[in-house]
XYZ file of C-alpha atoms in Angstrom:
614
model
C -13.070 12.452 26.964
C -11.767 14.074 30.182
C -11.040 17.750 30.203
C -8.312 17.866 32.810
C -5.483 16.509 30.709
C -2.042 15.908 32.314
C -0.241 17.322 29.251
C -0.607 20.251 26.825
C -2.667 19.017 23.883
C -1.958 20.639 20.492
C -4.805 21.411 18.106
C -5.401 22.152 14.447
C -2.730 21.864 11.833
C 0.148 21.679 14.470
C -1.459 18.620 15.951
C -1.233 16.786 12.610
C 2.291 18.060 11.802
C 3.709 16.902 15.135
C 1.611 13.756 15.886
C 3.218 10.479 16.685
C -0.125 8.739 17.257
C -0.474 5.681 15.017
C -4.142 6.383 14.398
C -3.517 9.949 13.038
C -0.477 8.779 11.062
C -2.734 6.170 9.530
C -5.127 9.020 8.452
C -2.240 10.950 7.089
C -1.051 7.931 5.058
C -4.591 7.478 3.634
C -5.057 11.138 2.662
C -1.552 11.357 0.971
C -2.044 7.996 -0.689
C -5.454 9.096 -1.918
C -3.974 12.399 -3.223
C -1.233 10.405 -5.184
C -3.905 7.879 -6.242
C -5.746 10.762 -7.961
C -2.506 12.007 -9.662
C -1.634 8.547 -10.844
C -5.270 8.051 -12.113
C -5.100 11.332 -14.055
C -1.955 10.234 -15.696
C -3.579 6.935 -16.640
C -6.577 8.868 -18.089
C -4.293 11.036 -20.260
C -2.699 7.791 -21.630
C -6.086 6.214 -22.331
C -7.420 9.398 -24.098
C -4.356 9.307 -26.275
C -4.914 5.622 -27.245
C -8.632 6.270 -27.716
C -8.235 6.187 -31.530
C -5.416 5.410 -34.037
C -2.828 8.199 -34.703
C -4.162 10.429 -32.040
C -2.287 13.500 -31.166
C -3.715 14.341 -27.677
C -0.133 14.152 -26.118
C 3.235 14.048 -27.756
C 5.402 10.861 -27.669
C 7.793 12.395 -25.155
C 4.958 13.365 -22.862
C 3.439 9.904 -23.187
C 6.727 8.393 -22.002
C 6.684 10.714 -18.979
C 3.043 9.942 -18.258
C 3.772 6.150 -18.486
C 6.797 6.450 -16.091
C 5.010 8.613 -13.577
C 1.801 6.665 -13.568
C 3.528 3.355 -12.729
C 5.973 4.891 -10.251
C 3.155 6.900 -8.570
C 0.665 4.153 -8.301
C 3.170 1.497 -6.924
C 5.285 3.620 -4.623
C 3.097 6.556 -3.704
C -0.474 5.248 -3.874
C -0.665 1.506 -3.132
C 2.162 1.542 -0.575
C 0.836 4.401 1.609
C -2.612 3.042 1.567
C -1.314 -0.244 2.817
C 0.574 1.617 5.600
C -2.598 3.549 6.371
C -4.365 0.349 7.348
C -1.380 -1.174 8.951
C -1.082 2.022 11.161
C -4.809 2.306 11.837
C -5.506 -1.408 12.657
C -2.539 -3.541 13.631
C -1.843 -1.889 17.062
C -5.563 -2.206 17.885
C -5.763 -5.800 16.695
C -2.853 -6.846 18.934
C -4.079 -4.916 21.975
C -1.182 -2.400 21.911
C -1.385 1.294 22.881
C 0.791 2.443 19.969
C 3.468 1.054 17.702
C 6.935 0.253 19.216
C 8.668 3.478 17.985
C 6.077 6.222 17.538
C 8.680 8.849 16.683
C 10.095 6.591 13.915
C 6.535 5.942 12.666
C 6.044 9.696 12.172
C 9.539 9.937 10.443
C 8.520 7.155 8.009
C 5.402 8.986 6.999
C 7.133 12.333 6.356
C 9.980 10.731 4.442
C 7.486 8.979 2.260
C 5.484 12.147 1.739
C 8.388 14.392 0.749
C 9.786 11.620 -1.523
C 6.464 11.661 -3.333
C 6.263 15.481 -3.550
C 9.838 15.618 -4.893
C 9.152 13.158 -7.603
C 5.939 14.918 -8.769
C 7.541 18.378 -8.733
C 9.520 17.131 -11.690
C 6.439 17.902 -13.851
C 6.888 21.622 -12.996
C 10.717 21.742 -13.082
C 11.773 20.769 -16.539
C 10.099 17.371 -17.282
C 9.215 14.175 -15.440
C 11.252 11.026 -15.744
C 10.701 9.176 -19.067
C 12.603 5.814 -18.757
C 9.632 3.694 -17.654
C 8.696 2.954 -14.110
C 11.293 0.247 -13.961
C 14.010 2.719 -15.146
C 15.900 0.180 -17.239
C 19.412 1.012 -18.195
C 20.454 2.429 -20.644
C 17.211 4.392 -20.955
C 17.598 5.788 -17.432
C 21.370 6.313 -17.610
C 21.217 8.310 -20.882
C 17.856 10.121 -20.311
C 18.322 13.841 -20.990
C 17.364 16.423 -18.380
C 16.823 15.820 -14.625
C 13.642 13.753 -14.662
C 15.438 10.470 -13.769
C 17.299 12.368 -11.062
C 14.019 13.274 -9.453
C 13.034 9.681 -9.798
C 16.217 8.372 -8.091
C 16.081 10.736 -5.072
C 12.308 10.638 -4.670
C 12.423 6.918 -4.397
C 15.482 6.974 -2.062
C 13.785 9.337 0.323
C 10.439 7.615 0.372
C 12.170 4.172 0.407
C 13.901 5.068 3.618
C 10.577 5.951 5.121
C 9.073 2.620 4.033
C 12.059 0.655 5.414
C 11.827 2.175 8.888
C 8.057 1.625 8.839
C 8.569 -2.048 8.106
C 11.130 -2.456 10.843
C 8.772 -0.593 13.280
C 5.826 -3.031 12.555
C 8.112 -6.099 12.921
C 9.101 -4.996 16.374
C 5.559 -3.911 17.249
C 4.025 -7.276 16.355
C 6.755 -9.321 17.935
C 6.960 -7.337 21.214
C 3.680 -5.624 21.928
C 0.996 -8.199 21.731
C -1.611 -8.311 24.563
C -1.469 -11.088 27.208
C -2.675 -14.308 25.677
C -2.257 -13.211 21.988
C 0.042 -15.925 20.748
C 1.295 -15.770 17.148
C -1.383 -18.311 16.177
C -4.102 -16.159 17.731
C -3.186 -13.071 15.701
C -5.796 -11.937 13.217
C -4.953 -12.638 9.516
C -4.474 -8.971 8.749
C -1.843 -8.711 11.497
C -0.111 -11.784 10.059
C -0.029 -10.328 6.625
C 1.309 -6.941 8.021
C 3.995 -8.958 9.835
C 5.108 -10.881 6.658
C 4.915 -7.741 4.579
C 7.082 -5.928 7.026
C 9.641 -8.827 6.731
C 9.588 -8.505 2.973
C 10.164 -4.753 3.176
C 13.131 -5.416 5.389
C 14.840 -7.621 2.888
C 13.452 -6.219 -0.474
C 14.081 -2.502 -0.090
C 17.875 -2.592 0.514
C 18.514 -3.988 -3.047
C 16.408 -1.148 -4.461
C 18.381 1.350 -2.379
C 21.663 -0.061 -3.705
C 20.435 -0.079 -7.277
C 19.220 3.526 -6.969
C 22.673 4.600 -5.606
C 24.365 2.807 -8.462
C 22.105 4.604 -10.909
C 22.762 7.968 -9.210
C 26.470 7.413 -9.398
C 26.204 6.441 -13.021
C 24.318 9.646 -13.882
C 26.396 11.993 -11.615
C 29.915 10.536 -11.768
C 29.837 8.307 -14.926
C 30.353 5.242 -12.776
C 29.885 2.748 -15.643
C 28.013 0.053 -13.715
C 25.549 -0.301 -16.487
C 27.641 0.808 -19.493
C 28.840 -2.208 -21.605
C 31.360 -0.067 -23.538
C 33.336 0.345 -20.286
C 32.870 -3.054 -18.823
C 29.490 -2.613 -17.159
C 26.400 -4.693 -17.676
C 22.850 -3.393 -18.256
C 21.393 -6.636 -16.844
C 22.752 -5.798 -13.447
C 20.061 -3.154 -13.095
C 17.319 -5.630 -14.165
C 18.431 -8.135 -11.621
C 18.694 -5.643 -8.796
C 15.403 -3.975 -9.598
C 13.415 -7.265 -9.835
C 15.052 -8.814 -6.766
C 13.242 -5.885 -5.120
C 10.328 -5.681 -7.654
C 8.802 -9.112 -7.248
C 8.763 -9.205 -3.490
C 7.229 -5.716 -3.783
C 4.238 -7.282 -5.563
C 3.682 -9.425 -2.496
C 4.353 -6.453 -0.153
C 1.390 -4.847 -1.965
C -0.973 -7.900 -2.169
C -0.521 -9.539 1.226
C -2.137 -6.777 3.255
C -5.017 -6.909 0.760
C -5.308 -10.664 1.382
C -5.422 -9.862 5.174
C -8.110 -7.327 4.654
C -10.201 -9.753 2.552
C -9.726 -12.470 5.218
C -11.174 -10.075 7.816
C -14.074 -8.995 5.689
C -14.996 -12.408 4.503
C -15.027 -13.844 7.964
C -16.977 -11.016 9.525
C -19.712 -10.825 6.878
C -20.021 -14.599 6.595
C -20.585 -14.623 10.392
C -18.076 -17.516 10.624
C -14.552 -18.092 11.773
C -12.081 -18.000 8.892
C -11.874 -21.490 7.382
C -8.384 -23.050 7.622
C -6.763 -20.340 9.742
C -3.510 -22.349 10.226
C -3.221 -23.103 6.570
C -3.874 -19.435 5.742
C -1.028 -18.386 8.094
C 1.423 -20.869 6.594
C 0.373 -19.906 3.099
C 1.065 -16.265 3.923
C 4.586 -17.063 5.215
C 5.256 -19.375 2.234
C 4.240 -16.694 -0.261
C 6.686 -14.339 1.453
C 9.408 -16.857 1.284
C 8.903 -17.898 -2.310
C 8.452 -14.243 -3.448
C 12.208 -13.838 -3.403
C 12.803 -16.835 -5.672
C 10.955 -15.836 -8.809
C 12.346 -12.464 -10.021
C 13.832 -13.871 -13.250
C 10.368 -14.501 -14.666
C 10.508 -10.751 -15.532
C 13.665 -11.417 -17.549
C 12.890 -14.701 -19.503
C 13.845 -12.984 -22.763
C 17.249 -11.547 -21.850
C 19.140 -14.758 -22.668
C 19.955 -16.398 -19.310
C 19.525 -19.798 -20.939
C 16.989 -22.698 -20.627
C 18.235 -23.937 -17.186
C 17.908 -20.582 -15.364
C 14.532 -19.952 -17.118
C 13.275 -23.432 -16.194
C 14.203 -23.121 -12.494
C 12.454 -19.831 -12.143
C 9.449 -21.044 -14.132
C 8.937 -23.897 -11.681
C 9.319 -21.456 -8.770
C 6.812 -19.095 -10.184
C 4.289 -21.926 -10.727
C 4.956 -23.088 -7.169
C 3.943 -19.769 -5.683
C 0.470 -20.275 -7.177
C -0.158 -23.121 -4.727
C -0.272 -21.105 -1.403
C -2.266 -18.437 -3.263
C -4.720 -21.199 -4.315
C -5.034 -22.308 -0.705
C -6.078 -18.725 0.253
C -8.705 -18.619 -2.537
C -10.348 -21.850 -1.598
C -10.224 -21.006 2.127
C -12.151 -17.739 1.424
C -14.732 -19.692 -0.586
C -15.029 -22.268 2.146
C -15.518 -19.483 4.713
C -18.427 -18.210 2.745
C -19.795 -21.701 2.225
C -22.692 -22.232 4.637
C -22.231 -18.811 6.285
C -24.965 -16.182 6.739
C -23.464 -13.817 4.158
C -24.251 -10.091 4.545
C -23.623 -8.319 1.238
C -22.392 -5.053 2.666
C -20.235 -2.788 0.370
C -16.987 -4.175 2.020
C -18.209 -7.730 1.245
C -19.066 -6.870 -2.353
C -15.468 -5.648 -2.777
C -14.199 -8.912 -1.246
C -16.442 -11.082 -3.380
C -15.420 -9.166 -6.604
C -11.849 -9.450 -5.561
C -11.725 -13.212 -5.592
C -12.534 -14.087 -9.291
C -10.686 -10.999 -10.482
C -7.527 -11.886 -8.679
C -7.868 -15.497 -9.884
C -7.889 -14.184 -13.493
C -4.673 -12.308 -12.785
C -3.205 -15.362 -11.314
C -4.114 -17.550 -14.314
C -2.425 -15.140 -16.728
C 0.549 -15.155 -14.334
C 0.946 -18.909 -14.723
C 0.797 -18.327 -18.492
C 3.552 -15.841 -18.333
C 5.548 -18.184 -16.083
C 6.073 -20.471 -19.103
C 9.341 -19.210 -20.750
C 8.480 -20.357 -24.280
C 5.038 -18.688 -24.066
C 6.540 -15.642 -22.453
C 8.579 -15.044 -25.540
C 5.303 -14.249 -27.317
C 3.646 -12.303 -24.446
C 6.659 -10.356 -23.437
C 6.430 -6.528 -23.776
C 2.897 -6.838 -25.164
C -0.375 -5.521 -23.716
C -1.023 -8.970 -22.428
C 1.573 -8.130 -19.640
C -0.095 -4.821 -18.993
C -3.435 -6.640 -18.601
C -1.950 -9.231 -16.345
C -0.311 -6.937 -13.718
C -3.313 -4.579 -13.615
C -5.588 -7.618 -12.811
C -3.155 -8.390 -10.022
C -2.429 -4.848 -8.741
C -5.780 -3.188 -9.390
C -7.997 -6.282 -9.354
C -6.094 -7.568 -6.308
C -4.503 -4.840 -4.327
C -6.892 -1.992 -4.976
C -10.061 -4.013 -4.683
C -8.816 -5.508 -1.521
C -7.916 -2.017 -0.164
C -11.360 -0.770 -1.048
C -12.879 -3.637 0.981
C -10.630 -2.666 3.961
C -11.503 1.090 3.500
C -15.332 0.425 3.770
C -14.762 -2.076 6.636
C -12.343 -0.021 8.818
C -13.688 3.454 7.942
C -15.790 3.554 11.112
C -12.791 2.654 13.288
C -10.523 5.322 11.532
C -12.991 8.212 11.272
C -15.929 7.518 13.634
C -18.178 7.589 10.558
C -19.788 4.873 8.404
C -19.701 5.345 4.664
C -23.020 5.504 2.921
C -23.865 1.939 1.668
C -25.932 3.000 -1.435
C -23.105 5.268 -2.709
C -20.621 2.536 -1.769
C -22.421 0.015 -4.059
C -22.604 2.570 -6.903
C -18.879 2.972 -6.449
C -18.273 -0.785 -6.482
C -20.315 -1.456 -9.635
C -18.981 1.497 -11.719
C -15.349 0.806 -10.706
C -15.710 -3.075 -11.008
C -17.344 -2.984 -14.425
C -15.077 -0.208 -15.641
C -12.007 -2.154 -14.472
C -12.941 -5.237 -16.419
C -13.957 -3.153 -19.480
C -10.441 -1.431 -19.366
C -8.196 -4.395 -18.852
C -9.925 -7.447 -20.128
C -9.624 -6.338 -23.808
C -5.981 -5.650 -23.303
C -5.223 -9.418 -23.066
C -6.403 -9.688 -26.662
C -4.669 -6.521 -27.827
C -1.512 -8.135 -26.531
C -2.175 -11.378 -28.307
C -2.880 -9.498 -31.509
C 0.640 -7.925 -31.258
C 0.099 -4.515 -29.709
C 3.342 -3.670 -27.869
C 3.214 -1.894 -24.473
C 4.604 1.628 -24.018
C 3.688 2.780 -27.481
C 2.035 6.185 -27.697
C -0.051 5.500 -30.822
C -0.919 2.868 -33.436
C -2.024 2.761 -37.014
C -5.522 2.137 -38.204
C -6.364 -0.990 -40.076
C -4.670 -3.352 -37.584
C -7.878 -4.447 -35.789
C -6.680 -2.570 -32.622
C -9.196 0.351 -32.799
C -12.268 -1.224 -31.290
C -10.623 -2.806 -28.264
C -8.683 0.309 -27.465
C -11.910 2.307 -27.708
C -13.600 -0.050 -25.206
C -10.648 0.112 -22.919
C -10.758 3.878 -22.709
C -14.525 3.816 -22.050
C -13.767 1.468 -19.112
C -11.133 3.830 -17.795
C -13.744 6.601 -17.638
C -16.116 4.389 -15.688
C -13.335 3.754 -13.168
C -12.839 7.421 -12.859
C -16.613 7.997 -12.306
C -16.529 5.281 -9.537
C -13.616 7.077 -7.873
C -15.493 10.377 -7.901
C -18.548 8.672 -6.224
C -16.101 7.394 -3.440
C -14.915 11.010 -2.823
C -18.497 12.255 -2.749
C -19.289 9.475 -0.256
C -16.412 10.525 1.941
C -17.616 14.191 2.036
C -21.248 13.195 2.718
C -20.203 10.800 5.603
C -18.810 13.731 7.558
C -22.378 14.333 8.711
C -23.111 13.171 12.290
C -26.021 11.057 11.144
C -23.345 8.639 9.807
C -21.887 8.110 13.304
C -21.321 4.325 13.710
C -23.142 2.111 16.274
C -20.863 0.598 18.936
C -20.082 -2.497 16.887
C -21.241 -1.749 13.305
C -20.195 -4.935 11.662
C -20.533 -7.375 14.591
C -16.675 -7.681 14.456
C -14.587 -10.584 15.637
C -11.270 -8.913 16.519
C -10.032 -6.528 19.154
C -10.264 -3.286 17.093
C -14.062 -3.432 17.448
C -13.870 -3.748 21.264
C -12.831 -0.179 21.638
C -15.268 2.686 22.384
C -16.045 5.523 19.923
C -14.332 7.851 19.467
C -11.207 5.855 19.810
C -9.286 7.024 22.967
C -5.797 8.399 22.498
C -4.428 5.445 24.465
C -6.671 2.827 22.663
C -7.198 0.424 25.619
C -7.969 1.838 29.114
C -6.870 -1.636 30.323
C -4.850 -4.024 28.261
C -7.143 -6.822 27.145
C -6.783 -10.563 27.924
C -6.909 -12.589 24.799
C -8.502 -16.016 25.284
C -8.422 -17.295 21.744
C -8.639 -16.559 18.007
C -11.233 -13.912 17.208
C -10.856 -12.626 20.759
C -13.836 -10.132 20.762
C -16.161 -12.751 19.325
C -15.224 -15.131 22.134
C -16.064 -12.489 24.764
C -19.428 -11.646 23.114
C -20.239 -15.385 22.888
C -19.576 -15.591 26.691
C -22.051 -12.717 27.212
C -19.514 -10.004 27.852
C -19.935 -6.483 26.426
C -16.269 -5.788 26.217
C -12.942 -7.527 26.630
C -11.789 -9.082 29.950
C -9.005 -6.750 31.247
C -5.606 -8.220 31.964
C -4.692 -5.408 34.426
C -6.267 -2.966 36.792
C -6.888 0.681 35.751
C -3.636 2.640 36.196
C -1.587 5.495 34.773
C -0.906 5.133 30.997
C 2.424 6.146 29.555
C 2.178 8.013 26.172
C 4.795 9.505 23.827
C 5.089 13.248 23.288
C 4.345 14.724 19.821
C 7.502 16.058 17.965
C 8.105 18.320 14.981
C 11.532 16.758 14.444
C 10.429 13.992 11.985
C 8.934 16.703 9.749
C 12.104 18.867 9.892
C 14.389 15.834 9.288
C 12.394 14.973 6.097
C 12.384 18.626 4.942
C 16.265 18.625 5.347
C 16.587 15.614 2.972
C 14.091 17.157 0.570
C 16.203 20.341 0.348
C 19.402 18.362 -0.103
C 17.884 16.395 -2.915
C 17.383 19.565 -4.860
C 21.034 20.403 -4.395
C 22.086 16.972 -5.742
C 19.694 17.287 -8.740
C 20.969 20.781 -9.686
C 24.579 20.119 -8.670
C 24.548 22.846 -5.984
C 26.655 21.631 -3.062
C 25.697 24.616 -0.897
C 22.082 23.474 -0.961
C 23.085 19.877 -0.258
C 25.084 20.981 2.839
C 22.192 23.204 4.126
C 19.752 20.308 3.675
C 21.868 17.705 5.369
C 22.730 20.181 8.178
C 18.950 20.540 8.910
C 18.606 16.782 9.034
C 21.681 16.071 11.142
C 20.954 18.904 13.600
C 17.433 17.466 13.996
C 18.968 14.088 14.671
C 21.369 15.573 17.193
C 18.473 17.236 19.042
C 16.565 13.932 19.125
C 19.649 12.265 20.563
C 20.528 14.655 23.344
C 17.150 15.865 24.549
C 15.547 13.479 26.993
C 11.950 12.953 26.002
C 10.181 10.744 28.559
C 6.680 11.267 27.143
C 3.828 11.938 29.548
C 1.320 9.960 31.742
C -2.458 9.990 31.416
C -3.333 9.655 35.099
C -5.567 6.895 36.501
C -8.300 9.369 37.425
C -8.556 10.571 33.846
C -8.814 7.079 32.542
C -11.535 6.161 35.077
C -13.466 9.339 34.070
C -13.213 8.233 30.442
C -14.554 4.816 31.269
C -17.603 6.357 32.856
C -18.556 8.021 29.551
C -17.670 5.076 27.396
C -19.904 4.308 24.400
C -19.396 0.590 23.981
């Protein structure tokens, strides 16, 4: 890169704290999500050790409830969600030929809000006890829970949820407005399509959660009686509000993984994705139907046969577009020159695993059968097959695939395959037996069980599988550390990629594209390579490039809300006022200070182009 920069570049820690660059924010999301993934995994390991044998006393019943609540909440909101946003940040602007997201400042704010929400929730372990009402926080468990654990839950999710919401809006605007010339909607890569639909789901699904959390906070702080039947409230209101958010949330998680699988399967089959148009419409249909199925979480609450039947049919209907995707991935591989890289192994392992989760989902969609399965380990097995076997396996495929683009390093393939087999076998050993534990009557959320009920052996196998998954995760982190060596620097196009993110030189320039590319069809980079071009055809001459300035304000705004949350939890209005003052003063400065960004001058861009490693 050129040395005569037209702006003052920050370095070290300050660079990361003030960055508004989507690529660095993607890395921050990945690191934070990985950190919370480890915490959630440790919580799961403690639970599995407790259930290792009958009448175990490794943890107390109260601690087990806290572990269960924190494991679910951490994995859904603070591990899976940021990992999805990591890839959306790192990849989507590159795939559509943009120089950044539409609102870089808001992008940074979204990250810091998420991060401090997660830190706030996890500090509950050190400050008097974690929430213990389950990750779904059903009333009256959450309204009557002693201590401040549920308050940490409410405020942690409120703060991080605000960050997720602004992130979703940002990506909607980015994808609608910032596509390169020639990139119509039906030329967008599948990952960008899934990010687009996911962002739409976030826009409509998170407000109900926000409202529900406000109601729960008012119930706990001011005795508002929304969920208290003794005073005219209704505990089912919380279930409806939570699952109107909660089921779209499942598709918010899984759709980007579908997108990553689509990219990986097409690249390593050396073929265009089969049925691209059908895949796009299936993605949109899944997003649409995702809002129409929430009652299948509530078949046993007594809504009656008509309501249950309607939502049962809707739940079965959503399996159709999902099935379209499964067959299109298989047809893409059919007749292709398949390269079984680590990323492709994760993608191939994902397909049957996710199908198994889908099959048990259809079983649970039958209300009469659900009366038997409900609140048993069968449900635990089902959603782990969907969330781990679907979301996490898809994200691992994306990690190995896009790692060179994000870090300018390729992960070691041998260690990657060890990671795959240990985690994959461990996953099935952990969760496959839980289907049978559920059918044999083992309820979920119990901290122990009696001997002589034929539950010992399968629980033992399940715990062994959890240790295998942990070993696989350790191998991944070893791989990441080893890959920092320069000998793992990627070649110019390590996977023979098809989409625009592989057309950019290494290391990725701050401005992504020296010249905005001209998109001439689906799989734009593949088309250029087929025409004999080394890079993309430019849509503009070389010129000055406008870039946003870094800013410390997103971090300070988030710290203000973090401080205010402690005031609300401990009923100290002075702290609330101080925290909110920090946030509002930061917002005021953001509003009144003109920040026009800076320009990277044409001469610098031309100098960069001379030293390009394509």
